[in-house]
Coordinates of C-alpha atoms and ligand atoms in Angstrom, one line a residue:
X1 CA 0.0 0.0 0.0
X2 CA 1.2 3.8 -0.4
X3 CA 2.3 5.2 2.8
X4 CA 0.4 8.0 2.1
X5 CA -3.0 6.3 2.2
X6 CA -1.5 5.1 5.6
X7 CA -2.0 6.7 9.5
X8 CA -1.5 5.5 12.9
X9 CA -0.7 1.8 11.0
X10 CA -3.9 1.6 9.2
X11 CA -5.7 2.6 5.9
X12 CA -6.8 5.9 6.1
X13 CA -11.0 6.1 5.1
X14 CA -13.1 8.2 3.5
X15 CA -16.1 8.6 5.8
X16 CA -19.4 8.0 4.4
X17 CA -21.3 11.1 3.9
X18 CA -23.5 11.8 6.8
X19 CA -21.1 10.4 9.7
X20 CA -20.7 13.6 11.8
X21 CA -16.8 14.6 11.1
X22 CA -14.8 16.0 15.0
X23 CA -11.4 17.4 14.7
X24 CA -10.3 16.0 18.0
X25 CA -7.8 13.9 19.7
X26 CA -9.3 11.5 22.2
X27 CA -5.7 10.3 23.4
X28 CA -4.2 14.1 24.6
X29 CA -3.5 13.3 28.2
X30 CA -6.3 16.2 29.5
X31 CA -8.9 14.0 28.0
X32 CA -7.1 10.8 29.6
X33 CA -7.1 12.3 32.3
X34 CA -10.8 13.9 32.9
X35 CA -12.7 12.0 29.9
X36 CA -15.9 12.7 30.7
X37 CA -16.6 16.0 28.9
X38 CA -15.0 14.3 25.9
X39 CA -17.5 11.0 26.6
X40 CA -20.7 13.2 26.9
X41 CA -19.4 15.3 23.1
X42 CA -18.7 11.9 21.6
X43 CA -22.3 10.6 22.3
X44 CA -23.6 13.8 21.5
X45 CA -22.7 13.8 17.9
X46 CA -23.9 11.0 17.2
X47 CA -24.4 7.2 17.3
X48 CA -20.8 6.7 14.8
X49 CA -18.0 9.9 14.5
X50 CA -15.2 10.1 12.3
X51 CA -11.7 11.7 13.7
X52 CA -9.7 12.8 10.9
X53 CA -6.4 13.6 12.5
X54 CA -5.8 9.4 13.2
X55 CA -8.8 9.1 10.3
X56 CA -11.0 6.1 12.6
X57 CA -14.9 5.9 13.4
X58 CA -15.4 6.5 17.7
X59 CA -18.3 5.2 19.2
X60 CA -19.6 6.1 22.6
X61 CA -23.5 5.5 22.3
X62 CA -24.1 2.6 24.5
X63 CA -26.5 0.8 22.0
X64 CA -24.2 1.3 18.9
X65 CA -20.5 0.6 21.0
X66 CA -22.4 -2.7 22.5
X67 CA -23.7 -3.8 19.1
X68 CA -20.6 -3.5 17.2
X69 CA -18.3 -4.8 20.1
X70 CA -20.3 -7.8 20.5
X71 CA -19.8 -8.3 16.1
X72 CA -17.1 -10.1 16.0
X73 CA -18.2 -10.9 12.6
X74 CA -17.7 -7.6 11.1
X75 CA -15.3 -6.0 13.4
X76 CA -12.8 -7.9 14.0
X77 CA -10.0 -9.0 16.5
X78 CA -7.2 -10.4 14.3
X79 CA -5.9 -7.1 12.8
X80 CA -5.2 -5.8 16.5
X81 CA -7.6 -3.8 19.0
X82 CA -5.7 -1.0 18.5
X83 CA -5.1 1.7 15.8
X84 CA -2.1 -0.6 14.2
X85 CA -3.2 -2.8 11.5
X86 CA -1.6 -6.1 11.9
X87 CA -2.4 -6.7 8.3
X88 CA -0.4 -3.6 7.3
X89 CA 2.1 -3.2 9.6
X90 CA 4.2 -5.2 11.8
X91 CA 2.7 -5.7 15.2
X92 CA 4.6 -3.8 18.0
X93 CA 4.8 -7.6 20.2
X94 CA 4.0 -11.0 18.6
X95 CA 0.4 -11.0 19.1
X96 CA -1.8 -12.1 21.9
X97 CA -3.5 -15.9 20.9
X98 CA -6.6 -14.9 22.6
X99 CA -6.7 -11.6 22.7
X100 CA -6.0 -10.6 18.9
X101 CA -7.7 -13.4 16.9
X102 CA -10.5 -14.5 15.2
X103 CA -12.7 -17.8 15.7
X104 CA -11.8 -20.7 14.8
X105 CA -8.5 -20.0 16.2
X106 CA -10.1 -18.2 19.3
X107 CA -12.4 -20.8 20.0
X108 CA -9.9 -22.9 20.8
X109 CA -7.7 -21.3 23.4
X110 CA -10.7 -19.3 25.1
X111 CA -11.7 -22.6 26.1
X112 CA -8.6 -23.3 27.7
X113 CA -8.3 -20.1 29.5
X114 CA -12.2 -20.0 30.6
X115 CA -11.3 -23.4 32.1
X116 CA -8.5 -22.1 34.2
X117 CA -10.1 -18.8 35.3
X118 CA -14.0 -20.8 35.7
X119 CA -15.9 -20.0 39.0
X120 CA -15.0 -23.2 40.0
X121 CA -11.8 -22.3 40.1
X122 CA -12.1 -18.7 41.6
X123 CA -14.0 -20.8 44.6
X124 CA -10.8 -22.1 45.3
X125 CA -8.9 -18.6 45.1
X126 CA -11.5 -16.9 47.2
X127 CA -10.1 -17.7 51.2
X128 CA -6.3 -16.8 50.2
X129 CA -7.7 -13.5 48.8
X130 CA -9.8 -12.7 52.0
X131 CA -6.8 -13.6 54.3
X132 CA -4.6 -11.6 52.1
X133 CA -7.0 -8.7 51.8
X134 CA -7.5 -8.9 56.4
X135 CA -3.2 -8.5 56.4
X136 CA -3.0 -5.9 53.9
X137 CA -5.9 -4.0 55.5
X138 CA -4.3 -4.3 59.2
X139 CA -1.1 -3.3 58.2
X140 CA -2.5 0.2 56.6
X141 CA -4.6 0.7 59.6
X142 CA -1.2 1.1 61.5
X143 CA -0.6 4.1 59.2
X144 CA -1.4 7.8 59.6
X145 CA -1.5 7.8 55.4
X146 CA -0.7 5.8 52.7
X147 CA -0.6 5.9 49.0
X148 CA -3.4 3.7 47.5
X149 CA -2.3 3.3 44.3
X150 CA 1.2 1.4 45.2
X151 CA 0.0 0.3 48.7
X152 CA -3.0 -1.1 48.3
X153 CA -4.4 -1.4 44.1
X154 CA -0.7 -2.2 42.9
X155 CA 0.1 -4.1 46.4
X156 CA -2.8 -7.0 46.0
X157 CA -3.6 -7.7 42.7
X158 CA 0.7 -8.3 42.8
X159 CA 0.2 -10.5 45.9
X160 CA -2.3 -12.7 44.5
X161 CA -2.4 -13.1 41.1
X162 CA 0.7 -14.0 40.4
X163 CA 0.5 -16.6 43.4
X164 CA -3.0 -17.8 42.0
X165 CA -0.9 -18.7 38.5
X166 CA 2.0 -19.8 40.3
X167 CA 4.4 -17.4 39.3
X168 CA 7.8 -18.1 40.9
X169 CA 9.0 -14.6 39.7
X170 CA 7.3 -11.6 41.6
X171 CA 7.8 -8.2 41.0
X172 CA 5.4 -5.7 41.8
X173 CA 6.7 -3.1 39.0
X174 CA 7.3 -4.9 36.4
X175 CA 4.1 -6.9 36.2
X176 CA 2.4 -3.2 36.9
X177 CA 4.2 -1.7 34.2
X178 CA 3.7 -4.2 31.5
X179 CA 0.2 -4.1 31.7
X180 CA 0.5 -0.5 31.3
X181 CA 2.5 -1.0 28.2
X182 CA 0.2 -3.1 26.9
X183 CA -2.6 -1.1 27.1
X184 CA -0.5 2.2 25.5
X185 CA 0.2 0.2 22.5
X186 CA -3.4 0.6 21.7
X187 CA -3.2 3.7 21.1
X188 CA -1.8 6.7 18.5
X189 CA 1.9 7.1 18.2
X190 CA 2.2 9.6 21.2
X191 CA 4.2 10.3 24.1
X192 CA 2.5 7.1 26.5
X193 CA 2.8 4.7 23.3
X194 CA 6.7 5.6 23.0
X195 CA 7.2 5.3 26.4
X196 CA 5.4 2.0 26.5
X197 CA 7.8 0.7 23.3
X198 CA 11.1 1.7 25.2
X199 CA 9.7 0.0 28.9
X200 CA 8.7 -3.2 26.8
X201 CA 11.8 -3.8 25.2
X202 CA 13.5 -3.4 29.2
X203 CA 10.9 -5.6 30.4
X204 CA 9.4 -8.4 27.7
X205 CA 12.3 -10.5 28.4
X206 CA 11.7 -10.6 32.2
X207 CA 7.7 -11.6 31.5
X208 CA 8.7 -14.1 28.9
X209 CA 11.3 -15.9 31.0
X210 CA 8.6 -15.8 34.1
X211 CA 6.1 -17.7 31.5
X212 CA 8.1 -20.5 31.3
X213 CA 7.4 -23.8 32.2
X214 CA 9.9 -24.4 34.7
X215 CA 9.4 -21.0 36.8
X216 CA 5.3 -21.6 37.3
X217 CA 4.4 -24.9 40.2
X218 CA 2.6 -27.6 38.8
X219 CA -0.3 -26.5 40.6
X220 CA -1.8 -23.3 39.3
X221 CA -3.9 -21.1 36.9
X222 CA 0.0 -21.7 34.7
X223 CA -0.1 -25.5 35.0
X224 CA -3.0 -25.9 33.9
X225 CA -2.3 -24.1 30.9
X226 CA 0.9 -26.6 30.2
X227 CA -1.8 -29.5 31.1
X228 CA -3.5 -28.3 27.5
X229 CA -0.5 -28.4 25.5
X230 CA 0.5 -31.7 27.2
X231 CA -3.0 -33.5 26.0
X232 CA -2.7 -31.7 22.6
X233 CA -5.2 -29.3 23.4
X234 CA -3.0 -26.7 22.7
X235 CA 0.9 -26.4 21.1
X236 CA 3.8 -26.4 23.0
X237 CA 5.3 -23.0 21.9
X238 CA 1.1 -21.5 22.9
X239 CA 1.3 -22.1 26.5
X240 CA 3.9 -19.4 27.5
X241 CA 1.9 -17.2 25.5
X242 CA -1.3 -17.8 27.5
X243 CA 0.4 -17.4 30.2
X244 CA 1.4 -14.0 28.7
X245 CA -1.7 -13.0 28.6
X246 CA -2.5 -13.3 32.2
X247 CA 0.2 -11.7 32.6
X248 CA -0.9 -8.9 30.0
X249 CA -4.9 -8.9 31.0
X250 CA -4.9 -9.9 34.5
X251 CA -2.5 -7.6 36.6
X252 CA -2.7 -3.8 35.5
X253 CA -6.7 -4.3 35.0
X254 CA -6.9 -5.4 38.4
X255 CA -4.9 -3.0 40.3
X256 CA -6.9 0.3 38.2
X257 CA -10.4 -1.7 39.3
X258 CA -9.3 -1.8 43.1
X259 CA -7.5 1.8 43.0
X260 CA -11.0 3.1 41.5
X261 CA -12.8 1.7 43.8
X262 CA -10.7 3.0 46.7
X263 CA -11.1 7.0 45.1
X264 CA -15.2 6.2 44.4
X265 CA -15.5 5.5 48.5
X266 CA -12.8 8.4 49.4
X267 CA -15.6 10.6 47.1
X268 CA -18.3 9.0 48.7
X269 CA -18.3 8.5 52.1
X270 CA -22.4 7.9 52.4
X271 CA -22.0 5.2 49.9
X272 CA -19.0 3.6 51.9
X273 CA -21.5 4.0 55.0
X274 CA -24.6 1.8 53.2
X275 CA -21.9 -0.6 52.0
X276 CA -20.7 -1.5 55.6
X277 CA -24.4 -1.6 56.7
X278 CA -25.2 -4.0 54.4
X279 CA -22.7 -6.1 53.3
X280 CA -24.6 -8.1 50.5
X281 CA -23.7 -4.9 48.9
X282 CA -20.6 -5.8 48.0
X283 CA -21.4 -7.4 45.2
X284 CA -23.8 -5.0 43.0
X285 CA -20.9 -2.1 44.4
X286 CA -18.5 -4.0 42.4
X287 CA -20.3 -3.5 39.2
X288 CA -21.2 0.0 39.8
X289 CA -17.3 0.9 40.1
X290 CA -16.8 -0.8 37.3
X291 CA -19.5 1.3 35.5
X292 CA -18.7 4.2 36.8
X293 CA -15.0 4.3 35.9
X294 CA -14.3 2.2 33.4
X295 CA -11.0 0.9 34.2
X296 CA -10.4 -0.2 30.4
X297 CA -11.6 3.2 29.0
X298 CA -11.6 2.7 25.0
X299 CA -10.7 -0.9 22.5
X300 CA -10.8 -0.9 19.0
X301 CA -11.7 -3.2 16.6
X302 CA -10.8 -3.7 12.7
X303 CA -13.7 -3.8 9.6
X304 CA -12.6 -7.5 8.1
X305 CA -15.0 -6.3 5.3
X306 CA -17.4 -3.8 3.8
X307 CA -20.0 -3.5 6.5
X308 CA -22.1 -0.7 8.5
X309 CA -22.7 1.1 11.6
X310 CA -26.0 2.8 12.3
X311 CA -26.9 2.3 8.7
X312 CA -23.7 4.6 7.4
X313 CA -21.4 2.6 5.0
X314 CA -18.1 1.6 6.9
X315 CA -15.3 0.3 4.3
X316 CA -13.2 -2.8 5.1
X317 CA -9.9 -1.7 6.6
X318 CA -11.8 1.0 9.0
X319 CA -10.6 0.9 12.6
X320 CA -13.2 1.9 15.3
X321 CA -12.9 2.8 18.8
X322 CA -15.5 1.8 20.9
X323 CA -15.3 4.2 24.1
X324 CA -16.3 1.7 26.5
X325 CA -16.3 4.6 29.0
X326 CA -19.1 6.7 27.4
X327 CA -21.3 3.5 27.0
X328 CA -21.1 3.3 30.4
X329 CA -22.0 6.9 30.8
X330 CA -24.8 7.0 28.2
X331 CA -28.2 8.5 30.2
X332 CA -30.2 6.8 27.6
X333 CA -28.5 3.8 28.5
X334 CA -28.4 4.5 32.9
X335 CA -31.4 7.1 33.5
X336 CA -28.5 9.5 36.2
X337 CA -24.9 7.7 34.9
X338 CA -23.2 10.2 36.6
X339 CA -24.5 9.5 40.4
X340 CA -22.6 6.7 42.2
X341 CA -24.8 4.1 43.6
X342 CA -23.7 0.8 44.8
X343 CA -26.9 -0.4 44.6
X344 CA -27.8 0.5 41.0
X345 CA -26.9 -3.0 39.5
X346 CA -25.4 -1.9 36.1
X347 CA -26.4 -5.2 34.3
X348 CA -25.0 -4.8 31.3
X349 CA -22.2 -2.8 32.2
X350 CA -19.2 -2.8 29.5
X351 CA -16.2 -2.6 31.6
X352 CA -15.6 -6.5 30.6
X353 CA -16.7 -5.8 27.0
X354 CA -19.0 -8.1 25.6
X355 CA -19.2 -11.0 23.4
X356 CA -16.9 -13.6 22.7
X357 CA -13.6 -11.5 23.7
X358 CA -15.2 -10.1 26.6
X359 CA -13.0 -11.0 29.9
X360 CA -12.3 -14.4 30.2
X361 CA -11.0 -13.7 33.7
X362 CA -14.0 -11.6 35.1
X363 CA -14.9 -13.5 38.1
X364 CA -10.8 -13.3 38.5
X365 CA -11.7 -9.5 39.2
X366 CA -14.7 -9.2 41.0
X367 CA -13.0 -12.0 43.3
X368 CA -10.1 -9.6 43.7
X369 CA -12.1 -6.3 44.2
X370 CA -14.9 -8.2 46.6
X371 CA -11.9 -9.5 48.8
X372 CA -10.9 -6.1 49.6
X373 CA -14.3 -4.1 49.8
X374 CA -15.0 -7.1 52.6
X375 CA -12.1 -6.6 54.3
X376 CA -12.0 -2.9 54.3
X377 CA -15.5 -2.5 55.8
X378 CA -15.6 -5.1 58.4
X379 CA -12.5 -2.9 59.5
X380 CA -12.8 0.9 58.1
X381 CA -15.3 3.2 59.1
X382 CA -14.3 5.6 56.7
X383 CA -11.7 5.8 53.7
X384 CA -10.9 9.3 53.3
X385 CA -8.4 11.6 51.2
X386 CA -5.3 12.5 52.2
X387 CA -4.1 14.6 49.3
X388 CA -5.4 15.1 45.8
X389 CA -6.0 12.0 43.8
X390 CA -3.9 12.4 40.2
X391 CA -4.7 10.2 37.5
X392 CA -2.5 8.7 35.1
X393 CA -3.2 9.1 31.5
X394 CA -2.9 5.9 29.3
X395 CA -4.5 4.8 25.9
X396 CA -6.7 2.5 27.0
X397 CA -7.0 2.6 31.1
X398 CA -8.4 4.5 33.2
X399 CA -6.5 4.9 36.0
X400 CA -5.1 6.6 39.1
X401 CA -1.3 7.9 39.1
X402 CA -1.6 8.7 43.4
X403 CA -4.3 8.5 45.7
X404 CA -2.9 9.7 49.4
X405 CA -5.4 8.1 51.7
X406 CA -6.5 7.7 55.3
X407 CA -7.9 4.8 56.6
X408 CA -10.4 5.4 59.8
X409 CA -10.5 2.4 61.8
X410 CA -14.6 1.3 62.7
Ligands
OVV501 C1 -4.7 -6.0 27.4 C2 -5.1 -7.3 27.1 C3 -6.5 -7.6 27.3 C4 -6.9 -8.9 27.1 C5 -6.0 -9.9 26.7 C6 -4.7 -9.6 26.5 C7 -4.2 -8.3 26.7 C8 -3.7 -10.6 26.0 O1 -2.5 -10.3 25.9 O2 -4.1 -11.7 25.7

């Protein structure tokens, strides 16, 4: 192809006529950082926008983002979830086996991985996580202040993740940061996706060597994953890259769930009060953090043909954002998005996405975040703010950078 009809590592479109046009950039870090003046625009325009300056289609409408993330048909996987097309250009990592491909091929090792991450198997995760979640809450109660992000979000997803998987190789930075970096590739060729390159090429050996065979026990998430290549389920060379992807999907997600949750309570403190009154809220509050702040903010998807969106022509090669954040901000969609309310019961919600690639490890996280909201309200009477909470632009999360807190003991 010309690199003139390229941008961003994919075929630049005409838009049909019709599709309302918005010279914007929805990755400049002030919009990262405070999206939801950009979500409310986005909806606003319309059910499908075109961006010219990285020339893709956004979608923020909850009915139109849920319809074409669910068609995986039309829109999809294999050519990367990101503005790079893997059918044009080289992909910036050899790609994910789950993550970035089509069925059949996905068919195959989504079964493996929803075996390993089933609810059976979270059953037998859930009593390390609650005694996990009682020590780490103890230990902060001994403090004046802490940081939540690396004492609490980064510190327990790191503490038991990597032990549910059977990770011999911990380290609470690295794992952090490669999510991160994995999430930045999704995005344009800007400042976080450079800095995401460079940090990869420090740290992609590190995760590759922890993937291997010999540095997981034979008796977790890992193993099992080896079990599939041993019974020809899988290859041998797939199983470290399974494991990859726990590695990719199931740390960073994790710790920006748990540190959301932690800022949602520290903004409100009568919703942290009806939660520790009833604690079969737990649950339903889960979902509404999840709704509320989208942890995985924006994904993308590829046109594998001529196709449409909201009856507008959309020409094979297009690549679409679907702001998973504005779909869960739609008032169409939530009646008052923008009031937290742990008993709201978002059903529907698009934090995991939806479909056949929506997140395989799911119960992983609500296990993860329900460990800690238990723990913190048998023990916390209030979770307060100790500083202003900064968040931390990247192309695809939505996450907190520092949240000083102060834990008030009940
Ligand atoms: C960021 C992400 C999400 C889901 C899956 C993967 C990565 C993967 O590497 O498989």
């Amino acid at each position: 192809m010309n690199t003139m009809e390229l941008i961003e590592g994919h075929k630049r479109i005409t838009p049909a006529p019709g599709i309302p046009v918005w010279d914007i950039d929805p990755y400049g870090e002030a919009i990262l950082s405070d999206p939801l003046e950009y979500y409310a625009e986005l909806r606003a325009k319309g059910p499908v926008v075109y961006i010219p300056r990285l020339s893709i289609l956004a979608l923020g409408q909850y009915a139109t983002t849920h319809k074409v993330f669910s068609d995986h048909e039309n829109f999809v996987s294999s050519r990367g979830v990101g503005l790079n097309d893997f059918a044009i250009e080289k992909p910036w990592r050899a790609p994910s086996i789950i993550l970035e491909v089509d069925p059949p091929d996905h068919t195959r090792t989504r079964k493996v991985m929803s075996r390993a991450l089933s609810p059976k198997m979270v059953k037998g995760l859930v009593d390390m996580f609650a005694a996990t979640a009682e020590e780490l809450v103890s230990s902060l109660l001994k403090k004046d202040s802490f940081d939540g992000v690396t004492e609490l979000a980064e510190t327990f997803p790191v503490a038991v993740f990597p032990r549910a998987v059977g990770m011999k190789d911990v380290d609470q930075r690295i794992l952090v940061d490669y999510g991160a970096c994995v999430f930045n590739a999704m995005g344009p060729d800007n400042r976080l996706r450079r800095w995401a390159l460079e940090r990869n090429a420090e740290i992609a050996p590190w995760i590759m060597a922890a993937c291997a065979r010999d540095r997981l026990t034979d008796d977790g998430l890992g193993a099992m994953i080896y079990d599939a290549a041993d019974t020809g389920e899988l290859d041998q060379e797939e199983a470290p890259m399974l494991v990859r992807s726990f590695l990719s999907a199931g740390v960073d997600t994790t710790v920006t769930g748990i540190g959301n949750a932690l800022w949602c309570f520290s903004q409100h403190p009568e919703e942290w009060q009806r939660l520790r009154d009833d604690p079969s809220l737990v649950r339903p509050a889960v979902e509404e953090v999840l709704r509320f702040t989208s942890p995985v903010h924006t994904f993308g998807r590829t046109a594998g043909h001529d196709t449409e969106i909201a009856g507008f022509p959309v020409e094979e090669g297009t690549k679409i954002i679907c702001v998973l954040g504005a779909a869960n901000m739609d008032p169409e969609k939530w009646g008052d998005p923008e009031v937290f309310r742990i008993d709201r019961r978002p059903t529907g919600h698009m934090a995991f996405g939806a479909g056949i690639h929506g997140c395989v490890g799911q119960n992983v996280a609500r296990a993860e975040m329900e460990a800690i909201l238990h723990a913190l309200s048998r023990k916390v009477a209030r979770i307060e703010p100790a500083g202003e909470a900064v968040w931390r632009p990247n192309n695809a999360i939505h996450a907190l950078d520092q949240l000083p807190l102060k834990l008030i003991p009940a």
